[in-house]
Amino acid sequence: MKKVMAGIDLHSNNLMIGIMDMDGKRVASQKLSCGLKEVVGFLSPFKKRLEQVAVESTYNWYWLVDGLQRLRYPVVLANPAGMEQYSGIKHADDTNDAFFLAELLRLKILPTGHIYDEQLRPVRDLLRRRLTLVHHRTALMLSFKSLYTRATGKEMTLSELKELEIKQAQDLYDHPANQLIAGMQIKHIEQLTESIERIEKVVLDCARELPLYTKLTTLPGVGTILGMTITMEVGDIKRFAEAGHFASYCRTVEAKRTSNGKKKAENNSKCGNKYLAWAFVEAANFARRYDEQCRKWYERKAAKRGKVIGTKALACKLAKAAWYLMALGTDYNAKRMFGQPATTQ
């Protein structure tokens, strides 16, 4: 039987499936509602002939990819950022988009993304929600400090704010409106802190079971939260062939295009994982404060290129060191990371 490829153009409320044979001939297509039963009903007559099924990586791909994988369909996740249709095309619609995915599959040039482990993915997403809650809490703290400064002309430190109870916050002001908002903000800060701590406990219990976590926490600047973040965002470290590829995924390398030794343009600096980018920059900031060798290396780099470049360069070094720890199981060695210190004559 002649093999076929399937492309699925996925939207929030419907999807389009296009099936193409190995000669490039369109075999079948249909627009369906977003339901696994409908998709499987359409694909089942072709299941024995299906070489691969490409699903477009939209924000809502989880249910479809996981469902098809459970039913042993050969699914790949198409990366839209890496695909570009012919710019001179006159007419394009969902049907053409679905067959375009199938065509790239047939030619073996489809840019694909990583399908994260179905069991660990909810824990990773839970940790991402924690970051959102931290942002909300920080905004409330800054708002409270701003109100206090406007009403009293004084500054309140963050440690003082964290010690405040609702009644104490209200007693800082005479006007009922200020008392109301101060009490509400302290209450919301306490609730957010409780939610953040609950999330951290659940994620930490899961991260401790993974061998990557223990190794990562030996890196300078990587503590509990950053160790959990890196562990959960990386997933399978084997998908990165070398340290440079991992550092690029963490957005710690420069994005540029050169020709004849000259810089011609900026490449896509957003390509990669923004959560890992945040984690390694945070790790670099902590490392330069509390690790002597990291601080000295950062200061030399910052003196030549500036503080921002120095921090990003240190983040890149930490990302590469993390790859060796996770992929090869090595222990952290500052001499391998920075080289032997210079000796004075």
Coordinates of C-alpha atoms in Angstrom, one line a residue, residues 20 85 141 182 195 260 262 318:
M20 CA -1.3 13.4 0.7
Q85 CA 5.3 29.5 2.6
M141 CA 4.0 45.2 46.8
A182 CA -4.0 48.8 52.3
S195 CA -0.6 29.9 46.7
N260 CA 32.1 38.4 4.4
K262 CA 30.4 41.9 8.4
L318 CA 26.3 28.6 33.1

